[in-house]
mmCIF file of C-alpha atoms in Angstrom:
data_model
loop_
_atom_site.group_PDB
_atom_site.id
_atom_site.type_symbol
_atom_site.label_atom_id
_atom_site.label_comp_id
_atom_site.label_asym_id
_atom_site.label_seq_id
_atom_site.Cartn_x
_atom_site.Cartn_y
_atom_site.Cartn_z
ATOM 1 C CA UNK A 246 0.000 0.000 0.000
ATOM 2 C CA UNK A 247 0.930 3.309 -0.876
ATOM 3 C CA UNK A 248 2.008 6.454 2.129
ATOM 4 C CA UNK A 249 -0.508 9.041 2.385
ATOM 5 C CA UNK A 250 2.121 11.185 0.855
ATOM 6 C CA UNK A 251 2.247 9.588 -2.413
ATOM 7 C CA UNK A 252 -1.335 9.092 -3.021
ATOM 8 C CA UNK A 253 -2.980 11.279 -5.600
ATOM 9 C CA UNK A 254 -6.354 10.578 -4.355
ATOM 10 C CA UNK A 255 -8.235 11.194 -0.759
ATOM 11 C CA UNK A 256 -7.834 9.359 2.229
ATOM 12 C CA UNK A 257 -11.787 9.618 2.977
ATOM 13 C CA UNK A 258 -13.103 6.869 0.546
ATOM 14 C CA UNK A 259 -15.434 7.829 -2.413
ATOM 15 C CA UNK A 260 -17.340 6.099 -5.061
ATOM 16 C CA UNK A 261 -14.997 6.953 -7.631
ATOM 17 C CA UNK A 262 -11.368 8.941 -7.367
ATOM 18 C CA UNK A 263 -11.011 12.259 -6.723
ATOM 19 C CA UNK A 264 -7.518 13.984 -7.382
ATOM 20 C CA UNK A 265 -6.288 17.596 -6.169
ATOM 21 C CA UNK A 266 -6.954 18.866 -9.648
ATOM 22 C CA UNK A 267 -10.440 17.873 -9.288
ATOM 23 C CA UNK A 268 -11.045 19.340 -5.693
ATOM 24 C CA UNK A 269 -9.622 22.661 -7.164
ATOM 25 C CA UNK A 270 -11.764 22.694 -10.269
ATOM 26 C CA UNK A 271 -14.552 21.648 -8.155
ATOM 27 C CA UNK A 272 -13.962 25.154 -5.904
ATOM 28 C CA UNK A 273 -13.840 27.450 -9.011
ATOM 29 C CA UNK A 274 -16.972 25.775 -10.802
ATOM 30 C CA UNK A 275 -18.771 26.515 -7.285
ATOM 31 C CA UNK A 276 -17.394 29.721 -6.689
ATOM 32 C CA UNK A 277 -18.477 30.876 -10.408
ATOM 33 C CA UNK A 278 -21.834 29.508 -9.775
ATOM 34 C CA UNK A 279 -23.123 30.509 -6.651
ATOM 35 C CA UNK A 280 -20.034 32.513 -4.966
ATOM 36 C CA UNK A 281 -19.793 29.755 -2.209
ATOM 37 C CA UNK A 282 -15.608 29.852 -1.356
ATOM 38 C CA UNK A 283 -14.507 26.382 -0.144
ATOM 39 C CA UNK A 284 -11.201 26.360 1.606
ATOM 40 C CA UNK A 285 -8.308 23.382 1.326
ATOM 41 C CA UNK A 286 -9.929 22.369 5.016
ATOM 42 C CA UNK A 287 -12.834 21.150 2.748
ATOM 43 C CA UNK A 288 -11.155 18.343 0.904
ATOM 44 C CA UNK A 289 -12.700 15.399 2.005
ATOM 45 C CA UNK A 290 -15.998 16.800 1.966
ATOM 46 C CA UNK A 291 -15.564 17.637 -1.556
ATOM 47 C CA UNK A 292 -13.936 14.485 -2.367
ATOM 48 C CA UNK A 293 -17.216 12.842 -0.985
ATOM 49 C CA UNK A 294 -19.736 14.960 -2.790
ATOM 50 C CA UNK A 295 -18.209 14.544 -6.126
ATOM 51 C CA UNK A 296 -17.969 11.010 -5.644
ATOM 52 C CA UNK A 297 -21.269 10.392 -4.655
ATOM 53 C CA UNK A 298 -22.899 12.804 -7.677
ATOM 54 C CA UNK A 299 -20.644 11.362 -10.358
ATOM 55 C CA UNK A 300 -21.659 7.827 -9.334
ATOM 56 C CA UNK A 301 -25.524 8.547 -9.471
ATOM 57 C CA UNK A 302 -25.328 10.022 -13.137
ATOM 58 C CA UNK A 303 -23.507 6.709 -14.119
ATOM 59 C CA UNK A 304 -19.944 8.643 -14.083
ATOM 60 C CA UNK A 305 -16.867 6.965 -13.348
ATOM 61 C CA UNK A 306 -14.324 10.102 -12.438
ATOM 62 C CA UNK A 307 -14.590 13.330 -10.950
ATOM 63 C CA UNK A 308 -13.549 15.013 -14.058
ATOM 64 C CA UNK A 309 -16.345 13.228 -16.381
ATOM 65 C CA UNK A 310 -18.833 14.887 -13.675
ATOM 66 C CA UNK A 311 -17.268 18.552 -13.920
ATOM 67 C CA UNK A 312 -17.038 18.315 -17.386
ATOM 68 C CA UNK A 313 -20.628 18.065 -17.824
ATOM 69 C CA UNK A 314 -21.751 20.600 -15.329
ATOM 70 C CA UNK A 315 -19.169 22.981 -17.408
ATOM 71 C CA UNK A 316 -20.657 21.811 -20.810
ATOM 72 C CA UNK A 317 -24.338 21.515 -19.552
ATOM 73 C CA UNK A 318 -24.557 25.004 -17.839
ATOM 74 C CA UNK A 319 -28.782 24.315 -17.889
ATOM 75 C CA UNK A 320 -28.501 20.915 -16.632
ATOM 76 C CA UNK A 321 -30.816 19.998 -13.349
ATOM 77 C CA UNK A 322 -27.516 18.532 -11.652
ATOM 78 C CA UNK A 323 -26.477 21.753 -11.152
ATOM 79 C CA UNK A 324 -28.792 21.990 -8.440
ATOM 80 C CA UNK A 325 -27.810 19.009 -6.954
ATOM 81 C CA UNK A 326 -24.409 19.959 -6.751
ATOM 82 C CA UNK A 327 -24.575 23.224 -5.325
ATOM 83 C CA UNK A 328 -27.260 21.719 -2.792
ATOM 84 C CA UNK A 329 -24.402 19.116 -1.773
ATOM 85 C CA UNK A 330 -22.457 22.338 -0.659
ATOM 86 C CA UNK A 331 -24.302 24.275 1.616
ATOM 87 C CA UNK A 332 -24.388 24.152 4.844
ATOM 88 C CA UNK A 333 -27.774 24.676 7.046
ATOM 89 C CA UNK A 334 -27.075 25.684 10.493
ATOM 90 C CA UNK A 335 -30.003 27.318 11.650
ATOM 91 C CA UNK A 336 -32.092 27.621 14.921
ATOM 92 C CA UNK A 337 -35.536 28.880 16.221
ATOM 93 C CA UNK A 338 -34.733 32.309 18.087
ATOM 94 C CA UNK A 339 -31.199 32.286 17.139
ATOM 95 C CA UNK A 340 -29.711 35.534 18.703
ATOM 96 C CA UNK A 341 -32.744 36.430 20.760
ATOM 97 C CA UNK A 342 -31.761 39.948 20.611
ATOM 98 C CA UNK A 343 -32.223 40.314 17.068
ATOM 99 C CA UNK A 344 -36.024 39.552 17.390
ATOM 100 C CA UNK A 345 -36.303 41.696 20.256
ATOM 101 C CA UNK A 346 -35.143 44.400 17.966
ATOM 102 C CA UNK A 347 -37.119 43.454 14.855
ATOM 103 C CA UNK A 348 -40.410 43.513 16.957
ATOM 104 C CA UNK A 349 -39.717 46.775 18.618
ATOM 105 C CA UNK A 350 -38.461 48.345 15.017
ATOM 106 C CA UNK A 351 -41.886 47.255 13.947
ATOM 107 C CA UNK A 352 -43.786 48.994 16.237
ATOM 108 C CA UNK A 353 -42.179 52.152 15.025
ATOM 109 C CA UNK A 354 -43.072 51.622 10.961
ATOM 110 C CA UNK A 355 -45.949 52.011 8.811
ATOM 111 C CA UNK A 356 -47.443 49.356 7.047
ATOM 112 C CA UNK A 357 -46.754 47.696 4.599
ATOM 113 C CA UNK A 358 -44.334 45.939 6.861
ATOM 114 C CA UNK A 359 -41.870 43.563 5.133
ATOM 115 C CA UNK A 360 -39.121 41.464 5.698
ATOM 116 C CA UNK A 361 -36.537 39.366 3.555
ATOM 117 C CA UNK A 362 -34.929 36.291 5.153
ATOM 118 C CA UNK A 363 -32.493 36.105 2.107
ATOM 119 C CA UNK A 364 -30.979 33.086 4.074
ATOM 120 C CA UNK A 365 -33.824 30.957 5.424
ATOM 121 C CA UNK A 366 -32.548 27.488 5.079
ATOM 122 C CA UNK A 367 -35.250 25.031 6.687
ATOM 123 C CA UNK A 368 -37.500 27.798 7.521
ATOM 124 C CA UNK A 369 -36.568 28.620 11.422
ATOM 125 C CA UNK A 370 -35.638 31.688 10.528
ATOM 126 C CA UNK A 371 -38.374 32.977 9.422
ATOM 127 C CA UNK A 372 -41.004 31.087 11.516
ATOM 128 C CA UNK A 373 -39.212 33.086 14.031
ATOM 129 C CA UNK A 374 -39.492 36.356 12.518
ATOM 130 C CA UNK A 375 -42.721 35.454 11.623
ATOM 131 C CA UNK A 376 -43.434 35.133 15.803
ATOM 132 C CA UNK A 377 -42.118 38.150 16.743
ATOM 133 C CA UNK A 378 -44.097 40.358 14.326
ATOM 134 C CA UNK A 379 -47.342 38.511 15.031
ATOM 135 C CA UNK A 380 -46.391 39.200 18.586
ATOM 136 C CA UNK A 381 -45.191 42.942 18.401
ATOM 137 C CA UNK A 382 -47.704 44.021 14.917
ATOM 138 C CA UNK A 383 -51.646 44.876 15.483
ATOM 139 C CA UNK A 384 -53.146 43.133 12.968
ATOM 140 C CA UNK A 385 -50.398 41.166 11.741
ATOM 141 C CA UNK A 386 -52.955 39.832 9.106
ATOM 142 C CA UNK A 387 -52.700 42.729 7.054
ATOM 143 C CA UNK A 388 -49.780 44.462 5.532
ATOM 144 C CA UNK A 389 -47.100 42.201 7.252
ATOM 145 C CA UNK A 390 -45.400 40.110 5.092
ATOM 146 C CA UNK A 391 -42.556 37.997 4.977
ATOM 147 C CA UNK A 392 -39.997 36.953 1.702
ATOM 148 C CA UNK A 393 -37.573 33.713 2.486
ATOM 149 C CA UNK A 394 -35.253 32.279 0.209
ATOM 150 C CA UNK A 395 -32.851 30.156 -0.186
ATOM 151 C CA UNK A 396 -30.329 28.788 -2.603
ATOM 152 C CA UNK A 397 -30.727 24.814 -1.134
ATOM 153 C CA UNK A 398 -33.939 23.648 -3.308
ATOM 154 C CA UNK A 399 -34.308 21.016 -0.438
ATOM 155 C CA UNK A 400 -33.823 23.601 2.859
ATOM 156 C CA UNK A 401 -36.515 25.276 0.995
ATOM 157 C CA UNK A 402 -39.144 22.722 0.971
ATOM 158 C CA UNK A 403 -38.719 21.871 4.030
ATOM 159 C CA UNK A 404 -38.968 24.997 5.360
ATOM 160 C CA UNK A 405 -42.432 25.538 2.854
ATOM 161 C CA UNK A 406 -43.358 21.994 4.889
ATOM 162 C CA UNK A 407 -43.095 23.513 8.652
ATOM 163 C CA UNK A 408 -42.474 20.660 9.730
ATOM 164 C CA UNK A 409 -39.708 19.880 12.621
ATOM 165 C CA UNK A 410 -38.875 17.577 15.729
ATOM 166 C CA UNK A 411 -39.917 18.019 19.164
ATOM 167 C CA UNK A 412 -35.835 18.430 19.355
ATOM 168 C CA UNK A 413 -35.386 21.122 16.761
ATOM 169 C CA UNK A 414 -38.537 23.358 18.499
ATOM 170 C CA UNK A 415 -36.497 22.853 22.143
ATOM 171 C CA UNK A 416 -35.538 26.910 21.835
ATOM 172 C CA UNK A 417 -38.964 27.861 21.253
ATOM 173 C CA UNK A 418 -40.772 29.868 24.519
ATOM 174 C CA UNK A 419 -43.517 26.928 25.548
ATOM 175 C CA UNK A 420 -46.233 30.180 25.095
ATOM 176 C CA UNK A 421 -45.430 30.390 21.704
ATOM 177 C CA UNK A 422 -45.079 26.586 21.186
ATOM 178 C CA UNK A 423 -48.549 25.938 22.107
ATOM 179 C CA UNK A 424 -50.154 29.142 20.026
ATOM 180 C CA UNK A 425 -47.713 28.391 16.617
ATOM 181 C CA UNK A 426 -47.496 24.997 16.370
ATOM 182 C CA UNK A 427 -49.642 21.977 16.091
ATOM 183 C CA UNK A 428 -48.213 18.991 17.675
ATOM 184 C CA UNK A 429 -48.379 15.568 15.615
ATOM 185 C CA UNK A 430 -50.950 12.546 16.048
ATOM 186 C CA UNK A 431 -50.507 8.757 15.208
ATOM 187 C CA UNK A 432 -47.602 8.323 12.784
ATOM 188 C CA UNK A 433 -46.565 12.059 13.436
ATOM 189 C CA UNK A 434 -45.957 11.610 17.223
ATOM 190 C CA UNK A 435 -42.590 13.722 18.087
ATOM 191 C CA UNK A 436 -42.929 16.419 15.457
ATOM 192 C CA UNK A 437 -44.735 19.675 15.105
ATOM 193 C CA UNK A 438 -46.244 21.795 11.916
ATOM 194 C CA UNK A 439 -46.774 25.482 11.939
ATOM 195 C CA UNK A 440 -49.972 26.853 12.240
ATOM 196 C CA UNK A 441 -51.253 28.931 9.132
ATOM 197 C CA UNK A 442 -50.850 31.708 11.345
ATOM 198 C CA UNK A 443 -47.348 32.105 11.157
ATOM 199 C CA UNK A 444 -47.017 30.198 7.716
ATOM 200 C CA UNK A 445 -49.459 32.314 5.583
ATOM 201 C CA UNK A 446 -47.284 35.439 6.548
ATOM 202 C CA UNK A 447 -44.135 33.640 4.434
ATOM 203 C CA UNK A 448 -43.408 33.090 0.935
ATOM 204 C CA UNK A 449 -40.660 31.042 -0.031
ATOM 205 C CA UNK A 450 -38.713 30.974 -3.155
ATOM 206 C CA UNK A 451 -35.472 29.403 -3.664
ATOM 207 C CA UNK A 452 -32.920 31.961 -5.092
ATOM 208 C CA UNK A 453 -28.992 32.418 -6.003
ATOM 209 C CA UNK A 454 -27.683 35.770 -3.978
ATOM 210 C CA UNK A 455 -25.624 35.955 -7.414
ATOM 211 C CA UNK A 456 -28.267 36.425 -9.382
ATOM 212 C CA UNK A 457 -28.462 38.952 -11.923
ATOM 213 C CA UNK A 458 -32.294 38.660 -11.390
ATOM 214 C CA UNK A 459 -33.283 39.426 -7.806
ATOM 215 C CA UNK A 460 -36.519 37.585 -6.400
ATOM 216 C CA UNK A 461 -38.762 40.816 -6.432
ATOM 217 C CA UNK A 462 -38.882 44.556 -7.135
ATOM 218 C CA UNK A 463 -40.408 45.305 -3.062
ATOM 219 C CA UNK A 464 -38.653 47.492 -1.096
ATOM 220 C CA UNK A 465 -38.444 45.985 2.662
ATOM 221 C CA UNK A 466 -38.107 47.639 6.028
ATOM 222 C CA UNK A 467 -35.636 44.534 7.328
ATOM 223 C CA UNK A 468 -33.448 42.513 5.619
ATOM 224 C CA UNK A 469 -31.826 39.476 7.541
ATOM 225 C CA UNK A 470 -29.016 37.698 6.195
ATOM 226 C CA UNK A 471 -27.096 36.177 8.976
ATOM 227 C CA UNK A 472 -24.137 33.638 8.895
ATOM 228 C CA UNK A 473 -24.114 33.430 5.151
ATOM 229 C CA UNK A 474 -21.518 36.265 3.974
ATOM 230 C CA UNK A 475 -18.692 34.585 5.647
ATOM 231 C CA UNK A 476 -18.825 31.714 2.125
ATOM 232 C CA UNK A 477 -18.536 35.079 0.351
ATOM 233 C CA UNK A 478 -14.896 36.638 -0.860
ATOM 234 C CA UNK A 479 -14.886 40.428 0.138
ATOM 235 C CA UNK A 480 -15.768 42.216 -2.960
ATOM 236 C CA UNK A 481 -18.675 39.563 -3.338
ATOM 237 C CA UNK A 482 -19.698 41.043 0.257
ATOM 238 C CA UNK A 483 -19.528 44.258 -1.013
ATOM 239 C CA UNK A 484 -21.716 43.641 -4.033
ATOM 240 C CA UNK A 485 -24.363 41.973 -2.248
ATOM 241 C CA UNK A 486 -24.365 44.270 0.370
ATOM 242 C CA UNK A 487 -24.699 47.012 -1.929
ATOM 243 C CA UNK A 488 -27.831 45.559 -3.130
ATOM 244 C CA UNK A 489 -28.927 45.143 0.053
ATOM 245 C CA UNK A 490 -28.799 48.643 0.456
ATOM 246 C CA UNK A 491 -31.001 48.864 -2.848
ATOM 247 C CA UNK A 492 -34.261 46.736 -1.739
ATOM 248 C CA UNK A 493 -34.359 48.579 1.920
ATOM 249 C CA UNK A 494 -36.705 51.294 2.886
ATOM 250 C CA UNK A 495 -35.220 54.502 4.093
ATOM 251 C CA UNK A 496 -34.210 53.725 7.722
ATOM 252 C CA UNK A 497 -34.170 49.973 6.841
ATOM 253 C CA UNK A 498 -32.370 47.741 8.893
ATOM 254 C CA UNK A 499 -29.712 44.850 7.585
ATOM 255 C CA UNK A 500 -29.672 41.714 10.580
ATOM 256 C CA UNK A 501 -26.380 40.006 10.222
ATOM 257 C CA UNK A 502 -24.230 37.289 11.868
ATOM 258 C CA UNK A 503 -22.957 37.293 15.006
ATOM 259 C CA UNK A 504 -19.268 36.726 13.551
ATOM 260 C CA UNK A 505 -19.867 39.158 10.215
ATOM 261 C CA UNK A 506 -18.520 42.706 10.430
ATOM 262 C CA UNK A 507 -19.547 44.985 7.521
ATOM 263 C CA UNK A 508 -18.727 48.217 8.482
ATOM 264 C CA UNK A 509 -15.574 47.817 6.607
ATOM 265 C CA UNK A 510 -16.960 46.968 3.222
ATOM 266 C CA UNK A 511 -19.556 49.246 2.498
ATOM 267 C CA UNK A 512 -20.206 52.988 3.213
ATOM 268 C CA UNK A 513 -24.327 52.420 2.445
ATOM 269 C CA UNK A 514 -24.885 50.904 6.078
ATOM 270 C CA UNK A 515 -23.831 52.307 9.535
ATOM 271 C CA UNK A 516 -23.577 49.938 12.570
ATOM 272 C CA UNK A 517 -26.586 50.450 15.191
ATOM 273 C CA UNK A 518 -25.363 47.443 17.544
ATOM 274 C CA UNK A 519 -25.457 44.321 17.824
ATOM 275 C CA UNK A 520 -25.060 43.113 14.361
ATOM 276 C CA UNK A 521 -27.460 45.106 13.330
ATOM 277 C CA UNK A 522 -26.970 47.674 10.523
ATOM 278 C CA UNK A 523 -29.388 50.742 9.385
ATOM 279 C CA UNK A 524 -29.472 51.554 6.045
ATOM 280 C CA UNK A 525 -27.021 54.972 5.684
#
């Protein structure tokens, strides 16, 4: 058996080999696509996913794969493959203070009150948003809407589903638990659905932040896009961030990550606290 050192292929095993060269072209195809920057700490994860897409189209290398994404640039797998790469960390009342802030920034707007959630993966995101306005807004039936999207087809029908373990609703306050969500009978013991309540207030789309085409002409009042420009290189940021600025309401607010700084990038947002930027 070969050392690790002379082996051209990963140590992880895959369903077909996967070289360096093919890691590397892997990164630029995704990065050219949908602006997602995968590091050399990603290698075996890469390895894997290329493996395990090549094999289900009938492939037998890496490169065969990539070669057809390249030549295909319509083809469905490419939604598939960027699906393989993104990552969907999300929680129900993630950074508290953020909805604290949202509900009390509603208070103080007119209606129409909007919000994106232009990074909703499996919908707790905005379920959560979604709670705090119907808790903050009088008559959060009318003029209170909500846009979430996603680039993960799958994180967005699941998230359209509202559907989630007793586990995954742990963070939720037991008030809100009982008013939001229905809890499951027979086959469905252990999980819960969102009322219509909270779901009617969302529409879900599944879109690429590098778009050329953005997912609607609305101006919003809050924009939350947390944990997602980090997978972004810095004039990427800076583009989308720009855009940002475009779709918000004078006096708009931008919710970001708790480990993304902007104030650097951009001169169209100024820091209010928190992670929390108002449109300049």
């Amino acid at each position: 058996m070969s050392s690790p050192q002379s082996q051209s292929i990963f140590t992880m095993p895959v369903l077909v080999e996967v070289g360096q060269h093919d890691f590397e072209r892997s990164a630029r195809v995704l990065r050219a696509r949908a602006g997602i920057v995968i590091g050399n700490h990603k290698h075996e994860m890469a390895a894997r996913t290329l493996g395990m897409r090549a094999k289900a189209l009938g492939m037998g290398s890496a490169k065969q794969y990539l070669d057809h994404l390249e030549q295909n640039p319509h083809s469905p797998e490419w939604e598939a493959f960027v699906n393989a790469f993104t990552i969907n960390h999300t929680a129900f009342f993630r950074e508290q203070h953020h909805f604290d802030i949202l509900a009390k920034f509603a208070k103080s707007r007119k209606k129409p009150f909007s919000v994106w959630c232009a990074a909703s993966s499996t919908g707790e995101e905005p379920y959560t948003i979604a709670m705090a306005l119907r808790e903050s807004c009088p008559q959060p039936d009318v003029g209170v809407s909500i846009l979430a999207t996603d680039i993960d087809t799958r994180a967005v029908e699941r998230a359209q589903e509202g559907v989630y373990s007793l586990e995954r609703v742990q963070p939720i306050p037991e008030g809100y638990l009982k008013k939001y969500f229905q809890r499951g009978m027979g086959r469905h013991v252990g999980m819960v659905r969102a009322k219509s309540a909270i779901r009617d207030m969302i529409g879900f789309q599944t879109f690429n932040l590098l778009s050329s085409n953005w997912p609607t002409d609305q101006k919003f009042d809050a924009i939350f896009c947390r944990n997602t420009m980090i997978y972004f290189d810095k004039p990427t940021q800076t583009r989308i961030l720009e855009r940002f600025a475009s779709m918000l309401k004078p006096g708009g607010l931008l919710f970001a990550g708790h480990s993304e700084n902007f104030t650097y990038l951009t001169t169209a947002f100024r820091l209010q606290g928190q992670t929390v930027y108002e449109l300049a």
